[in-house]
Amino acid sequence: MVVVITGASDGIGKAVARRMLARGATVYGLSTGCCHLPGLRERRVDVTDREAVNRTLDGIVRRWGRIDLLILSAGVSLISSADRIPLKAARRLMEVNFWGVVYPLERVLRQMKRQRSGRIVILSSFTGLIPLPYLGFYSSSKAALLAYAQAVDDEVRPYGIRVTALMPGGVRTDFTRKRRCYPPPDASAAARCRRVYDRLGWEEQTGLRPDTLAGRLAQLTERDCPPVLLPVGGIYRFYALALRWLPHSLLRSAVRFKYCAPHPLPLPGMPHKLYTPSR
């Protein structure tokens, strides 16, 4: 089996690459960093560079004649108020999180249609279903992936291809540390922004381990009829059910209370000085 993984240099992508290598697959990792994972065939590629992505994938197809599994896990995040978002950073986020999925997918899809088989897994986020305050651009990019995955899956089923968008909640990776934060100048708004930043970081650093998520993803690729949208993590499956039955206004109120309202007690297990405002 020939597997291509974007964002394979660390975090979820690296954990998935390790799991696929253990299964004996031929695994290519596309990323801008170095992974140093034995057996992984690394390719230094920026997923927002369409021509470079196409050249790399064309080389893989020439070498093996097929691509069986494409896992799209490259992504970035930032926190900012809607009126203070640095447009350069916001555009970069949308380039990586959305177009960094579209470019590899379109090229691999042509090959999968020729071979009339293949699986594509997109790493979205539960924030695509339940957007978080101060994560407007990140949530929007992940919501776009959910819509895109559903549309593409309907297109490619006649070719024996299936597309799934995973919606994990918090995962224990360096994503927390790498997230950029641009707090608003107003003191009260900055305090709310900080609470969102800290609580989101706590959820991530006490959430799923990357290896656990990689195991779920590996199981998913073996299913004959995989779901198109799949929440990962017990509490997030419950949230998905709640979206069906509870009034939307109630859920939004719960989100505002959880992330924005001041709480008297500190969050247990919160990394010290997690909040580091960006300039």
Coordinates of C-alpha atoms in Angstrom, one line a residue:
M1 CA 0.0 0.0 0.0
V2 CA 1.3 3.4 -1.0
V3 CA 0.4 6.2 1.6
V4 CA 1.0 9.9 1.3
I5 CA 0.7 12.1 4.4
T6 CA 0.9 15.9 4.6
G7 CA 2.1 17.5 7.8
A8 CA 4.1 14.4 8.6
S9 CA 7.0 16.2 10.4
D10 CA 5.3 16.1 13.9
G11 CA 2.1 15.8 15.8
I12 CA -0.8 13.8 14.3
G13 CA 0.8 13.4 10.9
K14 CA 4.0 11.9 12.4
A15 CA 1.9 9.5 14.6
V16 CA -0.1 8.3 11.6
A17 CA 3.1 7.8 9.6
R18 CA 4.6 5.7 12.4
R19 CA 1.4 3.6 12.5
M20 CA 1.3 3.1 8.7
L21 CA 5.0 2.1 8.6
A22 CA 4.4 -0.5 11.3
R23 CA 1.7 -2.0 9.0
G24 CA 4.3 -2.4 6.3
A25 CA 3.0 0.4 4.0
T26 CA 5.2 2.5 1.8
V27 CA 4.8 6.0 3.3
Y28 CA 5.7 9.4 1.9
G29 CA 5.7 12.4 4.2
L30 CA 5.1 15.8 2.7
S31 CA 6.1 18.7 5.0
T32 CA 8.3 21.7 5.4
G33 CA 10.1 20.3 8.4
C34 CA 12.2 17.2 9.1
C35 CA 10.6 14.1 10.6
H36 CA 13.5 11.8 11.2
L37 CA 11.2 8.8 11.3
P38 CA 13.0 5.6 10.1
G39 CA 11.4 4.2 7.0
L40 CA 9.5 7.4 6.1
R41 CA 10.3 8.8 2.6
E42 CA 10.4 12.5 3.3
R43 CA 9.7 15.2 0.8
R44 CA 10.2 18.8 1.7
V45 CA 7.1 20.5 0.2
D46 CA 5.0 23.5 1.1
V47 CA 1.4 22.3 0.6
T48 CA 0.4 25.8 -0.5
D49 CA 2.7 25.5 -3.5
R50 CA 0.5 23.8 -6.1
E51 CA 3.3 23.2 -8.6
A52 CA 5.7 21.7 -6.1
V53 CA 2.9 19.5 -4.7
N54 CA 2.1 18.3 -8.2
R55 CA 5.7 17.5 -9.1
T56 CA 6.2 15.6 -5.9
L57 CA 3.0 13.5 -6.3
D58 CA 3.7 12.9 -10.0
G59 CA 7.1 11.5 -9.0
I60 CA 5.4 9.1 -6.5
V61 CA 2.9 7.9 -9.1
R62 CA 5.7 7.3 -11.7
R63 CA 7.6 5.3 -9.1
W64 CA 4.8 3.1 -7.8
G65 CA 2.0 3.5 -10.3
R66 CA -0.6 4.2 -7.6
I67 CA -1.5 6.0 -4.4
D68 CA -3.8 4.0 -2.1
L69 CA -4.3 6.4 0.8
L70 CA -4.0 10.2 1.2
I71 CA -4.0 11.7 4.7
L72 CA -4.2 15.4 4.9
S73 CA -3.1 16.6 8.3
A74 CA -1.1 19.8 7.7
G75 CA -2.5 22.8 9.5
V76 CA -1.9 26.0 11.5
S77 CA -3.9 28.0 14.0
L78 CA -4.2 31.4 15.5
I79 CA -6.3 33.3 18.0
S80 CA -7.4 36.9 17.5
S81 CA -10.4 39.1 17.8
A82 CA -12.3 39.6 14.6
D83 CA -11.3 43.3 14.3
R84 CA -7.6 42.8 15.0
I85 CA -6.7 39.9 12.8
P86 CA -3.4 40.3 11.0
L87 CA -4.6 39.7 7.4
K88 CA -1.2 38.2 6.3
A89 CA -1.5 35.6 9.1
A90 CA -5.1 35.0 8.3
R91 CA -4.5 34.5 4.6
R92 CA -1.6 32.1 5.4
L93 CA -3.9 30.1 7.7
M94 CA -6.6 29.7 5.0
E95 CA -3.8 28.8 2.4
V96 CA -2.5 26.0 4.6
N97 CA -5.7 24.7 6.2
F98 CA -7.9 24.7 3.1
W99 CA -5.9 25.1 -0.1
G100 CA -3.2 22.9 1.5
V101 CA -5.8 20.2 1.4
V102 CA -7.3 21.0 -2.1
Y103 CA -3.9 20.9 -3.9
P104 CA -2.8 17.4 -2.9
L105 CA -6.3 16.0 -3.1
E106 CA -7.0 17.2 -6.7
R107 CA -3.8 15.6 -8.0
V108 CA -4.2 12.3 -6.1
L109 CA -7.8 12.1 -7.0
R110 CA -7.0 11.9 -10.7
Q111 CA -4.7 8.9 -10.0
M112 CA -7.3 7.2 -7.8
K113 CA -10.0 7.6 -10.4
R114 CA -7.7 5.9 -12.9
Q115 CA -7.0 3.0 -10.5
R116 CA -10.7 3.1 -9.4
S117 CA -9.9 2.8 -5.7
G118 CA -8.5 4.8 -2.9
R119 CA -9.1 6.4 0.5
I120 CA -8.7 10.1 1.5
V121 CA -8.8 11.2 5.1
I122 CA -8.9 15.0 5.9
L123 CA -8.0 16.2 9.4
S124 CA -10.6 18.8 10.2
S125 CA -11.6 19.8 13.7
F126 CA -14.7 19.8 15.9
T127 CA -14.5 23.6 15.8
G128 CA -15.8 23.2 12.2
L129 CA -19.1 22.2 13.8
I130 CA -19.0 24.3 16.9
P131 CA -16.9 27.5 16.2
L132 CA -15.1 29.0 19.1
P133 CA -14.8 32.7 19.9
Y134 CA -11.5 34.3 18.9
L135 CA -10.9 31.3 16.6
G136 CA -13.1 32.7 13.8
F137 CA -10.6 32.0 10.9
Y138 CA -9.5 28.7 12.2
S139 CA -13.0 27.5 12.8
S140 CA -14.0 28.7 9.3
S141 CA -11.2 26.9 7.6
K142 CA -12.2 23.7 9.3
A143 CA -15.9 24.1 8.5
A144 CA -14.9 24.6 4.9
L145 CA -13.2 21.2 5.0
L146 CA -16.3 19.5 6.3
A147 CA -18.4 20.9 3.4
Y148 CA -15.6 20.0 0.9
A149 CA -15.2 16.5 2.2
Q150 CA -19.0 15.8 1.9
A151 CA -19.2 17.2 -1.6
V152 CA -16.1 15.3 -2.9
D153 CA -17.2 12.0 -1.3
D154 CA -20.5 12.2 -3.2
E155 CA -18.5 12.8 -6.4
V156 CA -16.1 9.9 -6.1
R157 CA -18.1 7.0 -4.8
P158 CA -18.8 5.7 -8.3
Y159 CA -15.0 5.2 -8.7
G160 CA -14.6 3.2 -5.5
I161 CA -13.1 6.1 -3.6
R162 CA -14.2 7.3 -0.2
V163 CA -13.5 10.6 1.6
T164 CA -13.7 11.1 5.4
A165 CA -13.2 14.2 7.5
L166 CA -12.0 13.5 11.0
M167 CA -13.2 15.9 13.7
P168 CA -11.0 15.5 16.8
G169 CA -11.2 17.7 19.8
G170 CA -8.1 18.3 21.8
V171 CA -5.0 16.3 20.9
R172 CA -1.7 16.4 22.8
T173 CA 0.7 17.9 20.3
D174 CA 2.9 20.9 19.8
F175 CA 0.0 22.6 18.0
T176 CA -0.7 24.3 21.4
R177 CA 2.7 25.8 21.6
K178 CA 2.8 26.8 18.0
R179 CA -0.5 28.6 18.0
R180 CA -0.1 32.3 17.4
C181 CA -2.1 34.7 19.6
Y182 CA -2.9 38.3 18.8
P183 CA -4.8 39.7 21.8
P184 CA -7.0 42.9 21.4
P185 CA -5.8 46.1 23.1
D186 CA -8.9 46.4 25.2
A187 CA -8.2 44.9 28.7
S188 CA -11.5 43.1 29.2
A189 CA -11.4 41.7 25.6
A190 CA -7.8 40.6 26.1
A191 CA -8.8 38.8 29.3
R192 CA -11.6 36.9 27.4
C193 CA -9.1 36.1 24.6
R194 CA -6.7 34.8 27.2
R195 CA -9.3 32.6 28.7
V196 CA -10.1 31.0 25.3
Y197 CA -6.4 30.5 24.6
D198 CA -5.8 28.9 28.0
R199 CA -8.9 26.7 28.1
L200 CA -8.3 25.5 24.5
G201 CA -4.7 24.7 25.4
W202 CA -5.8 22.8 28.5
E203 CA -8.3 20.7 26.4
E204 CA -5.5 19.9 24.0
Q205 CA -2.9 19.0 26.5
T206 CA -5.3 16.8 28.5
G207 CA -6.9 15.3 25.3
L208 CA -6.3 12.4 23.0
R209 CA -2.7 11.2 22.5
P210 CA -1.6 11.4 18.8
D211 CA -1.0 7.6 18.8
T212 CA -4.6 7.0 19.9
L213 CA -5.9 9.1 17.1
A214 CA -3.6 7.4 14.6
G215 CA -5.0 4.1 15.7
R216 CA -8.6 5.3 15.1
L217 CA -7.6 6.6 11.7
A218 CA -5.9 3.3 10.8
Q219 CA -9.0 1.4 11.7
L220 CA -11.1 3.8 9.6
T221 CA -9.1 2.9 6.5
E222 CA -10.1 -0.7 6.8
R223 CA -13.9 -0.1 6.9
D224 CA -15.8 -0.9 3.8
C225 CA -18.3 2.0 4.4
P226 CA -16.5 4.7 6.4
P227 CA -18.5 7.7 7.6
V228 CA -17.9 11.0 5.8
L229 CA -17.8 13.0 9.0
L230 CA -16.4 11.3 12.1
P231 CA -16.0 13.0 15.5
V232 CA -13.2 11.5 17.5
G233 CA -13.2 11.3 21.3
G234 CA -16.0 10.3 23.6
I235 CA -17.1 13.8 24.7
Y236 CA -17.1 15.0 21.1
R237 CA -19.3 12.2 19.9
F238 CA -21.7 13.4 22.6
Y239 CA -21.4 17.0 21.3
A240 CA -22.3 15.8 17.8
L241 CA -25.4 14.2 19.1
A242 CA -26.3 17.3 21.1
L243 CA -26.1 19.3 17.9
R244 CA -29.0 17.2 16.5
W245 CA -31.3 17.5 19.5
L246 CA -30.5 20.7 21.5
P247 CA -31.4 24.2 20.4
H248 CA -28.5 26.0 18.7
S249 CA -28.8 29.0 20.9
L250 CA -28.4 26.8 24.0
L251 CA -25.2 25.3 22.6
R252 CA -23.8 28.8 21.8
S253 CA -24.5 29.9 25.3
A254 CA -22.7 26.9 26.7
V255 CA -19.7 27.6 24.5
R256 CA -19.6 31.2 25.6
F257 CA -19.7 30.2 29.3
K258 CA -17.1 27.5 28.9
Y259 CA -14.5 29.5 27.1
C260 CA -15.2 33.2 27.8
A261 CA -16.7 33.4 31.3
P262 CA -14.4 33.9 34.2
H263 CA -14.2 30.9 36.5
P264 CA -13.1 31.1 40.1
L265 CA -10.8 28.0 40.0
P266 CA -7.7 27.5 37.8
L267 CA -7.8 24.8 35.2
P268 CA -6.2 21.6 36.5
G269 CA -3.0 20.5 34.7
M270 CA -2.7 23.8 32.8
P271 CA 0.9 24.3 31.5
H272 CA 2.5 27.2 33.3
K273 CA 2.5 30.5 31.3
L274 CA 0.9 28.9 28.3
Y275 CA -0.4 32.3 27.1
T276 CA 2.3 34.1 25.2
P277 CA 0.9 37.0 23.2
S278 CA 2.3 37.5 19.7
R279 CA 3.5 40.8 18.4

